[in-house]
mmCIF file of C-alpha atoms in Angstrom:
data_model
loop_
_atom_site.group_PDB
_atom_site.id
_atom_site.type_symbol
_atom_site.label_atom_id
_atom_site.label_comp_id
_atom_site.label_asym_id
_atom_site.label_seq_id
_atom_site.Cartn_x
_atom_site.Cartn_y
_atom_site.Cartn_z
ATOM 1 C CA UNK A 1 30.591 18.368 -20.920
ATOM 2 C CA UNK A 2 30.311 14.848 -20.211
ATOM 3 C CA UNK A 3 31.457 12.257 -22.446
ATOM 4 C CA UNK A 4 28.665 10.235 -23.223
ATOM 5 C CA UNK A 5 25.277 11.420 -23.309
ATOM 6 C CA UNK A 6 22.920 10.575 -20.055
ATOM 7 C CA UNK A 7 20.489 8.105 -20.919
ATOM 8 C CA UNK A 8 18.424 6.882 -18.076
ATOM 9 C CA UNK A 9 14.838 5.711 -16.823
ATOM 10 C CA UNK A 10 13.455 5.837 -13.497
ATOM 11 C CA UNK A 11 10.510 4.206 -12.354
ATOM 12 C CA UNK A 12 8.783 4.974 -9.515
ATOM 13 C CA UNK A 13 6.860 4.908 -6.725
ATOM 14 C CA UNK A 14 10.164 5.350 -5.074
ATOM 15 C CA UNK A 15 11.124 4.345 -0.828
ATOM 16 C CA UNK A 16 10.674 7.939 0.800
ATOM 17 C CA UNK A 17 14.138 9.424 0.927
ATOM 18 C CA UNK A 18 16.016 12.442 2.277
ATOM 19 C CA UNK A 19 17.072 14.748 -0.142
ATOM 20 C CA UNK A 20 18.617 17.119 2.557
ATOM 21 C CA UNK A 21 22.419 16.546 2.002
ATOM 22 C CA UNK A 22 21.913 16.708 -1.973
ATOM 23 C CA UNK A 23 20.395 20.120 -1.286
ATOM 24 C CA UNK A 24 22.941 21.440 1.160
ATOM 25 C CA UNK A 25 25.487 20.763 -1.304
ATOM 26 C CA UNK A 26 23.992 22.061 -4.618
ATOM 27 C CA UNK A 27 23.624 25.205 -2.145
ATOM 28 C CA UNK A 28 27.216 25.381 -0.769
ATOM 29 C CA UNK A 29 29.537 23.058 -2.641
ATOM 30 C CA UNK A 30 32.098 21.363 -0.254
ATOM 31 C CA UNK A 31 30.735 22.743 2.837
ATOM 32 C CA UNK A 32 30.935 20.110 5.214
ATOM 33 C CA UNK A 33 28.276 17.872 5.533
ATOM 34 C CA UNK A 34 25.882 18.321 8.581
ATOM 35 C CA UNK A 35 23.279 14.953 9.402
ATOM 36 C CA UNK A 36 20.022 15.572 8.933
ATOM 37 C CA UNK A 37 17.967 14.751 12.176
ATOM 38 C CA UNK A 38 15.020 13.159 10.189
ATOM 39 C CA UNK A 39 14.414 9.727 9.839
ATOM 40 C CA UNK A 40 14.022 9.162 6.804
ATOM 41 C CA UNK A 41 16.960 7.111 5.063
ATOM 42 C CA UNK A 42 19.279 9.175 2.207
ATOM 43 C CA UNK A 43 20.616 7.215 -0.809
ATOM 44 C CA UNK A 44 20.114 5.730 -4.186
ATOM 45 C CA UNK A 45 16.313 5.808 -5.239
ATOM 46 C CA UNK A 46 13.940 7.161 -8.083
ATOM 47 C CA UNK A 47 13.540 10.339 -6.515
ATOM 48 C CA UNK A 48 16.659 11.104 -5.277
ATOM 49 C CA UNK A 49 18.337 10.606 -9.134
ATOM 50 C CA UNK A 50 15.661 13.114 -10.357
ATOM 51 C CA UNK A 51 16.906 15.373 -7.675
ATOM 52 C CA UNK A 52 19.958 15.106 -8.782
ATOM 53 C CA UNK A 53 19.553 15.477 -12.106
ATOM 54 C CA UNK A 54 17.615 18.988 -11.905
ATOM 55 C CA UNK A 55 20.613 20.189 -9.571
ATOM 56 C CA UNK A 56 22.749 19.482 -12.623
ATOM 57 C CA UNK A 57 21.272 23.261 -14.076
ATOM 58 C CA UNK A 58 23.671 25.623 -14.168
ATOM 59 C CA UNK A 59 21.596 27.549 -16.410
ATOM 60 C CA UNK A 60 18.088 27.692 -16.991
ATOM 61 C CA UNK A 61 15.254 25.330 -16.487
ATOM 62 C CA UNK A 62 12.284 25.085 -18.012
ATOM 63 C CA UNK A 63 9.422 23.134 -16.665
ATOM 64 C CA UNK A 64 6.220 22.311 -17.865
ATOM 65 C CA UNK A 65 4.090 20.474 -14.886
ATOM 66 C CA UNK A 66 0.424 19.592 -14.754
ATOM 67 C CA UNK A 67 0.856 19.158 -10.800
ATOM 68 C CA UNK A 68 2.835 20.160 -8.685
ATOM 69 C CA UNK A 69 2.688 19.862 -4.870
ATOM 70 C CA UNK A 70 5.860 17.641 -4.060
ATOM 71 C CA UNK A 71 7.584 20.008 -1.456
ATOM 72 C CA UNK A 72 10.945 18.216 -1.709
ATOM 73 C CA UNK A 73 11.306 19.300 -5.222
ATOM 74 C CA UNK A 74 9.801 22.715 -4.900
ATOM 75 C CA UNK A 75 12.833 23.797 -2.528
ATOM 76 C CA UNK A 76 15.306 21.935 -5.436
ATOM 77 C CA UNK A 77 13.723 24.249 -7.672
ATOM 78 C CA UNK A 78 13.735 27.180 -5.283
ATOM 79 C CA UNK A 79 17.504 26.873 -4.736
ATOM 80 C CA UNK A 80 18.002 26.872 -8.235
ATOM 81 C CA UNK A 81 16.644 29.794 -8.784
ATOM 82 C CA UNK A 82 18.260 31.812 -5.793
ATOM 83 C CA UNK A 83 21.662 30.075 -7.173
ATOM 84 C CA UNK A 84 21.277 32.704 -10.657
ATOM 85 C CA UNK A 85 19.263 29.685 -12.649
ATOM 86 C CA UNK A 86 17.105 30.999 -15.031
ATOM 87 C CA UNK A 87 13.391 28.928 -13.731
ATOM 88 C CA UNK A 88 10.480 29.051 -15.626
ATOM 89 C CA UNK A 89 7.594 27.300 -15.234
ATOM 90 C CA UNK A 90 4.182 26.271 -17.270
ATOM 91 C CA UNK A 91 1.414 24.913 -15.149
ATOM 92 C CA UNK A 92 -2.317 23.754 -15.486
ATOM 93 C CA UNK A 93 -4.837 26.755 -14.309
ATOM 94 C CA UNK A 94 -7.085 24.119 -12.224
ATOM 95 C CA UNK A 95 -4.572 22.272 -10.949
ATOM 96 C CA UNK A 96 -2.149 24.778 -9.418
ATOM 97 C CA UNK A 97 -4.488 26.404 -6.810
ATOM 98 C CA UNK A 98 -4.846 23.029 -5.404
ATOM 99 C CA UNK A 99 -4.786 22.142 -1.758
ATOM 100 C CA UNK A 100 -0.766 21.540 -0.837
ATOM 101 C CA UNK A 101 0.191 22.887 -4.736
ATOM 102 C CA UNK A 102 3.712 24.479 -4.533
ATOM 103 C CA UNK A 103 3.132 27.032 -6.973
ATOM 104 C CA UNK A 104 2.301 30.041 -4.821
ATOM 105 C CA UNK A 105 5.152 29.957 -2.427
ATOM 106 C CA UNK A 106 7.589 29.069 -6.109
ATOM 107 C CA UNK A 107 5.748 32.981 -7.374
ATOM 108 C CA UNK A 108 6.504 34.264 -4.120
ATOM 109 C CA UNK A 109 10.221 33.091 -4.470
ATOM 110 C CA UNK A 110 9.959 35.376 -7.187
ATOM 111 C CA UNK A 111 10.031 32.599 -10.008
ATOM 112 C CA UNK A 112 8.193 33.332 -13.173
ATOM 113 C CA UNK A 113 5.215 31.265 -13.630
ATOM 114 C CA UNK A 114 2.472 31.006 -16.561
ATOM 115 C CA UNK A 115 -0.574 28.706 -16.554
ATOM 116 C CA UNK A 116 -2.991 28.002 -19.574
ATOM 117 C CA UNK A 117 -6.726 29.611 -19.553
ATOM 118 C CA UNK A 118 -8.534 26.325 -21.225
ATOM 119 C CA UNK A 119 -10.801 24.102 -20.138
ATOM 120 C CA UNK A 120 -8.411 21.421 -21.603
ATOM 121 C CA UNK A 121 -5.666 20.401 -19.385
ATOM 122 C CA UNK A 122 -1.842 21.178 -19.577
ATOM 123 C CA UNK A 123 -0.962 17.698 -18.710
ATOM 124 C CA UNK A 124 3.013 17.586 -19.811
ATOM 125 C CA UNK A 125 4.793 16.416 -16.918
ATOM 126 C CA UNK A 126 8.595 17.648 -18.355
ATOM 127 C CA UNK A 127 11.288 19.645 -17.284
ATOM 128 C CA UNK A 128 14.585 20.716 -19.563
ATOM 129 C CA UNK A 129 18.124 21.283 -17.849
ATOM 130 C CA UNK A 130 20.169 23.963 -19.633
ATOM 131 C CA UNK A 131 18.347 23.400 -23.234
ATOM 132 C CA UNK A 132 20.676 19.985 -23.237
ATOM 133 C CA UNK A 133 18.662 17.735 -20.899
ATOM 134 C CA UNK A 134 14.972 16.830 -21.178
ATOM 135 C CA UNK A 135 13.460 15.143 -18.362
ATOM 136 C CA UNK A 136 9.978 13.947 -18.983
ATOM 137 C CA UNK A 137 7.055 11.013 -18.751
ATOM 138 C CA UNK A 138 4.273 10.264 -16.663
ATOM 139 C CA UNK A 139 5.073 11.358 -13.378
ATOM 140 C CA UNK A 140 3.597 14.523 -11.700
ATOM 141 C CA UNK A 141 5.194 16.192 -9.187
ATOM 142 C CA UNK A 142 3.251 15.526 -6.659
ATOM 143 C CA UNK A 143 4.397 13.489 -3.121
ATOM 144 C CA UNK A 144 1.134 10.509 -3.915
ATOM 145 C CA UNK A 145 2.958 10.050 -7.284
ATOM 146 C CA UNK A 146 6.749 9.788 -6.146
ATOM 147 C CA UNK A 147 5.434 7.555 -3.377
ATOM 148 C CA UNK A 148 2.542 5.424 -4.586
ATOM 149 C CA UNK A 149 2.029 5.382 -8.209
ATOM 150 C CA UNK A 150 3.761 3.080 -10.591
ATOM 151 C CA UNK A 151 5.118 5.975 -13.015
ATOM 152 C CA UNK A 152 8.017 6.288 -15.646
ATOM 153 C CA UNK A 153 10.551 9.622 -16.049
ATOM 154 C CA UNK A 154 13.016 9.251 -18.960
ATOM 155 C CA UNK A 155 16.233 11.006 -18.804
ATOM 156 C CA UNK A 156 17.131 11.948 -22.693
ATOM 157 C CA UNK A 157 19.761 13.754 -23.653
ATOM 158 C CA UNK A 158 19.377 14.127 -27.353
ATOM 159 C CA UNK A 159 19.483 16.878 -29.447
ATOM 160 C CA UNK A 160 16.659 16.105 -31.496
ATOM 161 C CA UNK A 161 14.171 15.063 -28.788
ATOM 162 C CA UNK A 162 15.411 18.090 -25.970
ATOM 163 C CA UNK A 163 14.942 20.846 -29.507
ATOM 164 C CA UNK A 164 11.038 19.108 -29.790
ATOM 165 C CA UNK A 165 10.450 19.827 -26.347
ATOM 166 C CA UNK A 166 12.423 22.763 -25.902
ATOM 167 C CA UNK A 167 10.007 24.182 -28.528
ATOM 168 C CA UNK A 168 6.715 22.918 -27.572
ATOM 169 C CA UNK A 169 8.053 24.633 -24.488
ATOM 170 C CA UNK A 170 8.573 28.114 -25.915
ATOM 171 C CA UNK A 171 5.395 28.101 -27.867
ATOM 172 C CA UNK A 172 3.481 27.366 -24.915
ATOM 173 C CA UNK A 173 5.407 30.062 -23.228
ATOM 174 C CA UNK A 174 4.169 32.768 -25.514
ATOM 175 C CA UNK A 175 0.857 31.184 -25.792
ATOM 176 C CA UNK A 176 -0.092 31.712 -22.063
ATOM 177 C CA UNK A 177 2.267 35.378 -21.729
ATOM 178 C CA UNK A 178 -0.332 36.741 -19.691
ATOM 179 C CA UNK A 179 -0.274 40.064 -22.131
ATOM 180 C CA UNK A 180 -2.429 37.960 -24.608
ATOM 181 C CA UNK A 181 -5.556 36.807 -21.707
ATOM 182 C CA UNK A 182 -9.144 37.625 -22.652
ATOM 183 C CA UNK A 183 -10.509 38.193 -19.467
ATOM 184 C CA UNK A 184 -13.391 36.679 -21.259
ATOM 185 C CA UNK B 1 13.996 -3.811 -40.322
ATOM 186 C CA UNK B 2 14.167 0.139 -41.298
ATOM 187 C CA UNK B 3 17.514 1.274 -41.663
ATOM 188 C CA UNK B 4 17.348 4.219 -39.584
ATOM 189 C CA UNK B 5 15.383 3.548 -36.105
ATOM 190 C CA UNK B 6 12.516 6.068 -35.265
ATOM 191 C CA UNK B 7 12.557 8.883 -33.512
ATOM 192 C CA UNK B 8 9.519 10.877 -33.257
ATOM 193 C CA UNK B 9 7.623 13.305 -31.062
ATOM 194 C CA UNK B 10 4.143 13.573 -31.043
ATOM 195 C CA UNK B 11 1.934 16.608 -29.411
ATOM 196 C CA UNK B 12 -1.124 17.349 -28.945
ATOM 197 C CA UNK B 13 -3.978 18.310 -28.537
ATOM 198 C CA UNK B 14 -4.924 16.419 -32.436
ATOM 199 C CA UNK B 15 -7.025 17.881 -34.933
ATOM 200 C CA UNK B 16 -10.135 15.308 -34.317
ATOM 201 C CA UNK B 17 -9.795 12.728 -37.990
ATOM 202 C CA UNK B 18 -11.071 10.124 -39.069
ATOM 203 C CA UNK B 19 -8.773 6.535 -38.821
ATOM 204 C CA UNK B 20 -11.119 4.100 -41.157
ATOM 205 C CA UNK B 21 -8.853 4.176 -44.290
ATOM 206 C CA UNK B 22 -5.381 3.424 -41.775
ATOM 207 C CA UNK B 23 -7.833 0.833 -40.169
ATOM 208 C CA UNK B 24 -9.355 -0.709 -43.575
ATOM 209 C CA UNK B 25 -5.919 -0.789 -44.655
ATOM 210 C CA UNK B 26 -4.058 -2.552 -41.380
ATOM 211 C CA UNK B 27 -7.511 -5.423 -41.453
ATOM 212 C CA UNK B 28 -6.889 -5.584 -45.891
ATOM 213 C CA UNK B 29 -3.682 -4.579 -46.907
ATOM 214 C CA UNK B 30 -4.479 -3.287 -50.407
ATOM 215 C CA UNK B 31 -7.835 -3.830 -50.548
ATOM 216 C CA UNK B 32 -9.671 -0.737 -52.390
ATOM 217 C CA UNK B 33 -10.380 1.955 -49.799
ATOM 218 C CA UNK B 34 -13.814 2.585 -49.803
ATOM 219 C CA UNK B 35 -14.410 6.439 -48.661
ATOM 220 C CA UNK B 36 -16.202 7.073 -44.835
ATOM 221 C CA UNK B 37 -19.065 8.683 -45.266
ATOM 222 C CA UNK B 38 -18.363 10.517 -41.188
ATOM 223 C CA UNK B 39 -17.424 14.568 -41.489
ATOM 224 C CA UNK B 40 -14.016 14.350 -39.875
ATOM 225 C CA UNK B 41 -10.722 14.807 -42.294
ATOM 226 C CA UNK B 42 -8.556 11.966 -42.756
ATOM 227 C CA UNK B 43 -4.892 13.104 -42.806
ATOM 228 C CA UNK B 44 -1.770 13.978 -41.453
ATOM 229 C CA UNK B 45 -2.534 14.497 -37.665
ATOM 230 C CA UNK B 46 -0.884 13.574 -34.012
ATOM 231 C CA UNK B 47 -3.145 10.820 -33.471
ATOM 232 C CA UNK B 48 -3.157 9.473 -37.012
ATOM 233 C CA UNK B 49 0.477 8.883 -36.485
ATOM 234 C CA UNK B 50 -0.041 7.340 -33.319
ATOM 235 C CA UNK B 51 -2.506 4.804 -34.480
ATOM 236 C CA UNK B 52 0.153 4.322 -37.031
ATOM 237 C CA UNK B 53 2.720 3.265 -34.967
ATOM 238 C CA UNK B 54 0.428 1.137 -33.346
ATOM 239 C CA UNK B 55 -0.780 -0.952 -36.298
ATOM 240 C CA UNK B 56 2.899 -1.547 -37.278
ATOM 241 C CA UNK B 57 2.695 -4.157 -34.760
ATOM 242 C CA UNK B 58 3.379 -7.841 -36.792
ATOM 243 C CA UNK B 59 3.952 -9.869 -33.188
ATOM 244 C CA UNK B 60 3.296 -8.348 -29.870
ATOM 245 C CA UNK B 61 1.570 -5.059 -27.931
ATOM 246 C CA UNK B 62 2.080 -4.965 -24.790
ATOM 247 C CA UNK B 63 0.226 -1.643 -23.153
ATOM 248 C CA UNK B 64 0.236 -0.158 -19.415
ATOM 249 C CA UNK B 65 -2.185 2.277 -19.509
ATOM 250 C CA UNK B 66 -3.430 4.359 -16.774
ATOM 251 C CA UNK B 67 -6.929 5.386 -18.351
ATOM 252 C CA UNK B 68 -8.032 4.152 -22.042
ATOM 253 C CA UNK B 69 -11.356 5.191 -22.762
ATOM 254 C CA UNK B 70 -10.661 6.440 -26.753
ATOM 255 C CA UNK B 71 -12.738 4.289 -29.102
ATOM 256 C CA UNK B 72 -10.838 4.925 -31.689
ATOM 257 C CA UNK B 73 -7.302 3.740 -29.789
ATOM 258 C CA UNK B 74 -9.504 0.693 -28.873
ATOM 259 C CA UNK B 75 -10.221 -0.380 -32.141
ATOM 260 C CA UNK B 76 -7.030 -0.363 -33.246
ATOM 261 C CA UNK B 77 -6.368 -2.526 -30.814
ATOM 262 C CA UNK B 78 -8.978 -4.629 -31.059
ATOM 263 C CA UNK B 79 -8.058 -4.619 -35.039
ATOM 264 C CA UNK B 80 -4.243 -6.167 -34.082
ATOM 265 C CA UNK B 81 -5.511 -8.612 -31.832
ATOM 266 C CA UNK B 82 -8.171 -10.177 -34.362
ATOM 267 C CA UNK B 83 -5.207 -10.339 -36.528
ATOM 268 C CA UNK B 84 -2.978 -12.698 -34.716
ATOM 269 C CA UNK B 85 -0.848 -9.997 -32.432
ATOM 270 C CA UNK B 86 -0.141 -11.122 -28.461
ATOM 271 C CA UNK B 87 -1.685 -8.184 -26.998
ATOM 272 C CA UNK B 88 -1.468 -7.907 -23.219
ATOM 273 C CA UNK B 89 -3.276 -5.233 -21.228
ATOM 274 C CA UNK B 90 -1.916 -3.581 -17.906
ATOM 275 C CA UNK B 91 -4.331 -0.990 -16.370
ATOM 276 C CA UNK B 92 -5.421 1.066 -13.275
ATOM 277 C CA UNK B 93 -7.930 -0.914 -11.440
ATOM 278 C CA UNK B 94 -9.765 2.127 -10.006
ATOM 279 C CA UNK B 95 -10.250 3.741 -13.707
ATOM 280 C CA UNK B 96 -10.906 0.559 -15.522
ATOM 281 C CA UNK B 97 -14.605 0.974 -14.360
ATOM 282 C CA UNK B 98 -15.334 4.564 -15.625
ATOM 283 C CA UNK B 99 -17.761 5.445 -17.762
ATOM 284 C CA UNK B 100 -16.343 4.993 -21.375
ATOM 285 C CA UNK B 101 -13.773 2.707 -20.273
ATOM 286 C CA UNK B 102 -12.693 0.639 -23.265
ATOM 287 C CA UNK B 103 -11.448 -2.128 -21.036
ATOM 288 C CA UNK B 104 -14.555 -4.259 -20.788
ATOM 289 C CA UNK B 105 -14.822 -4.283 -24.561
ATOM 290 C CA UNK B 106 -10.852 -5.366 -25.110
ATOM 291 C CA UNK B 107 -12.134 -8.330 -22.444
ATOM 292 C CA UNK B 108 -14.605 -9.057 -24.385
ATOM 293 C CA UNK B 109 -12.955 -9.225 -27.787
ATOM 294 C CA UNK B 110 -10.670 -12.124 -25.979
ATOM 295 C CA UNK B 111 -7.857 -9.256 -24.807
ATOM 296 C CA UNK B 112 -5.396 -10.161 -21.665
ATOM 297 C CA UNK B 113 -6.134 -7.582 -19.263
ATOM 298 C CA UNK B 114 -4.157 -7.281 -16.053
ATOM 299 C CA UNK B 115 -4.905 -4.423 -13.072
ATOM 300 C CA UNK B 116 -3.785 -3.304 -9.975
ATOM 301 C CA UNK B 117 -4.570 -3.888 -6.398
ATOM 302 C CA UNK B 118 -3.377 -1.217 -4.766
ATOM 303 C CA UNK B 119 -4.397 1.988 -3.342
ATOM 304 C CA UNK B 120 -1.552 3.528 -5.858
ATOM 305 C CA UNK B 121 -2.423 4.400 -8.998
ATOM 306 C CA UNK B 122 -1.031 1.988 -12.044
ATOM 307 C CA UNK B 123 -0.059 5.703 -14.022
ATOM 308 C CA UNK B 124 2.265 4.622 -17.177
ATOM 309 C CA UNK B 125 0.946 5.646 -20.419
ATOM 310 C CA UNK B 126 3.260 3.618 -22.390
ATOM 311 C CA UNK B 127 2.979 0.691 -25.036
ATOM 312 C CA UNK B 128 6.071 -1.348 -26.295
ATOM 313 C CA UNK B 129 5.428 -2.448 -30.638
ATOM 314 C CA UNK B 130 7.096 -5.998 -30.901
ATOM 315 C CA UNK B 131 9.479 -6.175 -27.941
ATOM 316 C CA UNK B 132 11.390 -2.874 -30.226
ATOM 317 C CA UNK B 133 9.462 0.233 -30.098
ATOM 318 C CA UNK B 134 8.247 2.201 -27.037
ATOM 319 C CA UNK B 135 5.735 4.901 -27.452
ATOM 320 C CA UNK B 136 5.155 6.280 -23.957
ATOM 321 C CA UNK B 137 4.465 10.423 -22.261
ATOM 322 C CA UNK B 138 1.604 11.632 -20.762
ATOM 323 C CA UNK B 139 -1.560 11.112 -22.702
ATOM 324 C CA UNK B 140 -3.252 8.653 -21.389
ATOM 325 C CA UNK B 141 -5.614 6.797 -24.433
ATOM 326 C CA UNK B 142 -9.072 9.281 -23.762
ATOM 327 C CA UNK B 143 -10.474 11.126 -26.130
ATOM 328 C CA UNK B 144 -10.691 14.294 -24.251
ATOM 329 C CA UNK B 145 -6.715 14.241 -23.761
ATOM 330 C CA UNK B 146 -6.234 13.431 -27.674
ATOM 331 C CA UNK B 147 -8.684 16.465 -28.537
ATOM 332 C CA UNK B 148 -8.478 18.960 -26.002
ATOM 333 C CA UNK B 149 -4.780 18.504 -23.574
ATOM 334 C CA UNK B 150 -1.339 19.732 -24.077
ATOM 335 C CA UNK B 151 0.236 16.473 -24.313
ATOM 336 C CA UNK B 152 3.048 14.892 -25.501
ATOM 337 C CA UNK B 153 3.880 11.004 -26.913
ATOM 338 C CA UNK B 154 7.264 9.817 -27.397
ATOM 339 C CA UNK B 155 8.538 7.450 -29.851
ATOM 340 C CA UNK B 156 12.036 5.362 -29.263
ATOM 341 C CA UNK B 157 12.943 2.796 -30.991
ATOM 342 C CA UNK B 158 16.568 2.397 -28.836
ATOM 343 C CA UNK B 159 17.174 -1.023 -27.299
ATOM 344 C CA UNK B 160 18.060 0.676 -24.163
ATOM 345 C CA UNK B 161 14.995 2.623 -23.562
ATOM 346 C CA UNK B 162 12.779 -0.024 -24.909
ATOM 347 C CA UNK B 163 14.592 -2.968 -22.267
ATOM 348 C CA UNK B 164 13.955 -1.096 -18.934
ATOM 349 C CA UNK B 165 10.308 -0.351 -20.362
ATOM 350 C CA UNK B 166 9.941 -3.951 -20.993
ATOM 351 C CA UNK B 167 11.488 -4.982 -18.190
ATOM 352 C CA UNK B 168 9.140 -2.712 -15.965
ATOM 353 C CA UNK B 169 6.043 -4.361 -18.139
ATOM 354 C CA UNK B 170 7.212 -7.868 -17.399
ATOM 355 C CA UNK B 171 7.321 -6.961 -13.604
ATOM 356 C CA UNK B 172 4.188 -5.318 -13.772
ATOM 357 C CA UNK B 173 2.821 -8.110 -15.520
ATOM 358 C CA UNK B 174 3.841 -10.777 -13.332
ATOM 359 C CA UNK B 175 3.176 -8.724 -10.166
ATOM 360 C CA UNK B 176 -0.575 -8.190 -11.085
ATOM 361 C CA UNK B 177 -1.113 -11.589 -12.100
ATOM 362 C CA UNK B 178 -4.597 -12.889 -10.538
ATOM 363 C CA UNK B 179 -3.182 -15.908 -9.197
ATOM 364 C CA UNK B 180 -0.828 -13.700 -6.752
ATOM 365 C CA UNK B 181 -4.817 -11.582 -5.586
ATOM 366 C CA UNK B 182 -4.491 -11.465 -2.058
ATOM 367 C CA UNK B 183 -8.667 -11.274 -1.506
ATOM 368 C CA UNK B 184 -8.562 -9.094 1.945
#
């Protein structure tokens, strides 16, 4: 456990970035590095710390996303879950069949995924690292967001706020277990 | 000052309720409530405690809102602002026209509005109470979010959290100020 608790904010729209060496390593720890042959720049941005952060599951990882099409953090989540990490994920019903939306190919990965049947929204835009890390604010996950938008992501790690979240998540969970549908 | 700061988390969808008496009160402290005559319960509910936090505002509200279309949020707005509060107004410049956009009214009533000029969309949902508390997640101020979304609102009152938010305001602020509008 780390000494002090992470407390951090990232704003966005963030430079495009290559994410390609933090993925190689979460997938093979100290393997030697091999350069990637796109051009896009690595290093320190927005997205890149929220890619790093998620890698920090060891595990489980709960996420609760209105959108998501951003293919960068689809395979962060996909190597999670081939690495053992316990992935579940809450989505909105008319958002995830969605032109580019990377929630088919995350089902076929075999990841578990459950989606609301409302004509409300499930607009949370969070995602909780381990139970101890709650990762949340206006951003979808989407590559127009990351890259365009002006959006927030707070990085709490707080008992009290992660156990709120944690479960709102759980609640939802069981809400949309796809035992209870209506078929109506 | 409150001796302990506040940490709260607020979800919703909200019961729908009726704000005159937290209104009535904020415009005449201790003036004798006089009952609303509308159908909707008063009481305890996510958006109650959100207009709450709002009217505890004594000096400044300063709000970057993606979409704010909620009359209700509006006239608690509208309410600080007759009273004396610096209120300044950062929105999306593509939403700010919708139908049941609150933005023309806030104009009206003498609000600083600011907006975007970019194809990006301006997509915080945050407001900082009196350069100390941030209330920011992803509801943005609509009525259909309030009533019918999953959502969630956080409330920090940490001097961390609340200086990058205000920090990213200022920027904001400065950045979309009309006498930097390019005209193409």
């Amino acid at each position: 456990r780390r000494a002090r608790p992470v407390r951090e904010v990232l704003f966005f729209p963030s430079r495009p970035c290559c994410i390609e060496a933090l993925l190689a390593e979460a997938a093979e720890p100290g393997a030697p590095a091999r350069p990637c042959p796109c051009p896009l720049p690595s290093g320190d941005t927005a997205l890149s710390r929220l890619v790093r952060r998620l890698l920090s599951a060891r595990r489980s990882l709960d996420l609760c996303l209105f959108s998501f099409s951003c293919p960068q953090l689809a395979r962060a989540v996909q190597l999670l879950h081939r690495r053992g990490v316990r992935v579940r994920l809450v989505t909105d019903a008319q958002y995830m069949g969605l032109h580019g939306s990377q929630i088919g190919r995350l089902r076929h990965a075999g990841i578990q995924v459950r989606h609301d049947q409302h004509s409300g929204y499930m607009h949370h835009k969070f995602a909780i690292v381990d139970r101890r890390m709650l990762i949340t604010g206006s951003l979808n996950w989407t590559t127009q967001a990351i890259q365009s938008n002006r959006e927030n992501v707070l990085v709490v790690e707080d008992a009290e706020y992660v156990k709120a979240f944690q479960d709102e998540f759980e609640r939802i969970w069981e809400e949309y277990n796809p035992a209870n549908y209506r078929f109506f």
